[in-house]
Protein backbone atom coordinates (compact mmCIF):
# COMPACT_ATOMS: atom_id res chain seq x y z
CA GLN A 1 -131.26 43.95 137.86
CA LEU A 2 -133.57 41.15 138.41
CA GLY A 3 -135.38 41.24 141.52
CA VAL A 4 -137.42 38.12 143.76
CA GLY A 5 -140.45 38.99 141.49
CA GLU A 6 -138.67 37.70 138.10
CA PRO A 7 -139.77 34.33 136.38
CA ALA A 8 -137.63 31.58 137.54
CA GLY A 9 -136.52 31.11 133.92
CA ASP A 10 -135.32 34.57 133.80
CA LEU A 11 -133.47 34.33 137.48
CA ALA A 12 -132.18 30.95 136.41
CA ALA A 13 -130.63 32.60 132.74
CA ALA A 14 -129.00 35.15 134.86
CA VAL A 15 -127.18 32.67 136.72
CA GLY A 16 -126.29 30.45 133.95
CA LEU A 17 -128.30 27.65 134.69
CA SER A 18 -131.02 26.07 133.72
CA GLU A 19 -134.19 26.71 135.54
CA SER A 20 -134.91 23.10 136.65
CA ARG A 21 -131.38 23.18 138.48
CA PHE A 22 -131.67 26.72 139.55
CA LEU A 23 -134.76 25.83 141.50
CA HIS A 24 -133.07 22.40 142.75
CA LEU A 25 -130.32 24.64 144.05
CA PHE A 26 -132.87 27.23 145.41
CA ARG A 27 -134.08 24.82 147.80
CA GLN A 28 -131.16 22.96 148.54
CA GLU A 29 -129.40 26.13 149.63
CA THR A 30 -132.25 28.01 151.36
CA GLY A 31 -134.60 25.13 152.68
CA SER A 32 -137.20 26.39 150.93
CA SER A 33 -139.08 26.86 147.66
CA LEU A 34 -138.85 29.75 145.41
CA ARG A 35 -142.60 30.04 145.72
CA ARG A 36 -142.59 29.92 149.68
CA TYR A 37 -140.01 32.41 149.52
CA ARG A 38 -141.63 34.72 147.49
CA LEU A 39 -144.81 34.39 149.48
CA TRP A 40 -143.09 35.24 152.71
CA SER A 41 -141.23 38.06 151.58
CA ARG A 42 -144.59 39.37 150.00
CA LEU A 43 -146.12 38.69 153.68
CA THR A 44 -143.04 40.26 155.39
CA ARG A 45 -143.39 43.55 153.09
CA ALA A 46 -147.14 43.83 153.73
CA GLY A 47 -146.34 43.61 157.40
CA ALA A 48 -143.78 46.56 157.36
CA GLU A 49 -146.75 48.56 155.48
CA ILE A 50 -149.03 47.77 158.09
CA ALA A 51 -146.39 48.75 160.86
CA ALA A 52 -145.98 51.67 158.89
CA GLY A 53 -149.45 52.52 159.25
CA GLN A 54 -150.90 51.61 155.86
CA SER A 55 -154.35 50.08 155.56
CA LEU A 56 -154.30 46.41 154.42
CA THR A 57 -155.39 47.60 151.05
CA VAL A 58 -152.51 49.84 150.71
CA ALA A 59 -150.42 47.02 152.18
CA ALA A 60 -151.61 44.29 149.67
CA VAL A 61 -150.90 46.47 146.76
CA GLU A 62 -147.29 47.50 147.80
CA ALA A 63 -146.42 44.10 148.66
CA GLY A 64 -147.85 42.71 145.22
CA PHE A 65 -151.08 40.64 146.31
CA THR A 66 -153.31 41.04 143.60
CA SER A 67 -156.13 41.90 146.27
CA PRO A 68 -156.71 42.71 150.00
CA SER A 69 -158.68 39.47 149.97
CA HIS A 70 -155.56 37.80 148.12
CA LEU A 71 -153.30 38.95 151.13
CA SER A 72 -155.81 37.96 154.02
CA ASP A 73 -156.06 34.39 152.30
CA ARG A 74 -152.21 34.01 152.33
CA PHE A 75 -152.19 35.57 155.89
CA LYS A 76 -154.57 33.04 156.83
CA SER A 77 -153.32 30.09 155.39
CA THR A 78 -149.40 30.77 156.52
CA PHE A 79 -150.21 32.09 160.21
CA GLY A 80 -153.47 30.18 160.41
CA LEU A 81 -155.15 33.51 161.70
CA SER A 82 -156.84 36.64 159.61
CA ALA A 83 -154.60 39.77 159.42
CA THR A 84 -157.81 41.22 160.49
CA ALA A 85 -157.95 39.10 163.50
CA LEU A 86 -154.48 39.74 164.41
CA LEU A 87 -154.53 43.21 164.28
CA ALA A 88 -157.81 43.57 166.34
CA THR A 89 -155.21 41.99 169.30
CA GLY A 90 -153.30 45.05 169.36
CA LEU A 91 -150.44 43.78 167.61
CA THR A 92 -147.45 45.65 167.24
CA ILE A 93 -145.60 44.54 164.36
CA ARG A 94 -141.85 45.47 163.93
CA THR A 95 -140.04 44.73 161.01
CA PRO A 96 -136.03 44.82 160.41
């Protein structure tokens, strides 16, 4: 079974499409690129890990980021605020 982290070519092959057609249809149906969707999924996973009491380091690893600084960089570029700064506000993260 393939997951969201699999190469686009593998995902496309699994559904019998070329990679370019798969990526085109993915964007058309979701309104997002596969790359952006993957980032959002990883950020959501990191949020769930933090909400469960994990450190930023553990959350980064569990969510598939290469390092805590990679998570921090992507978090800031997506939300405009560092994860550390946001957490320092006393924010509670809730995930479904």
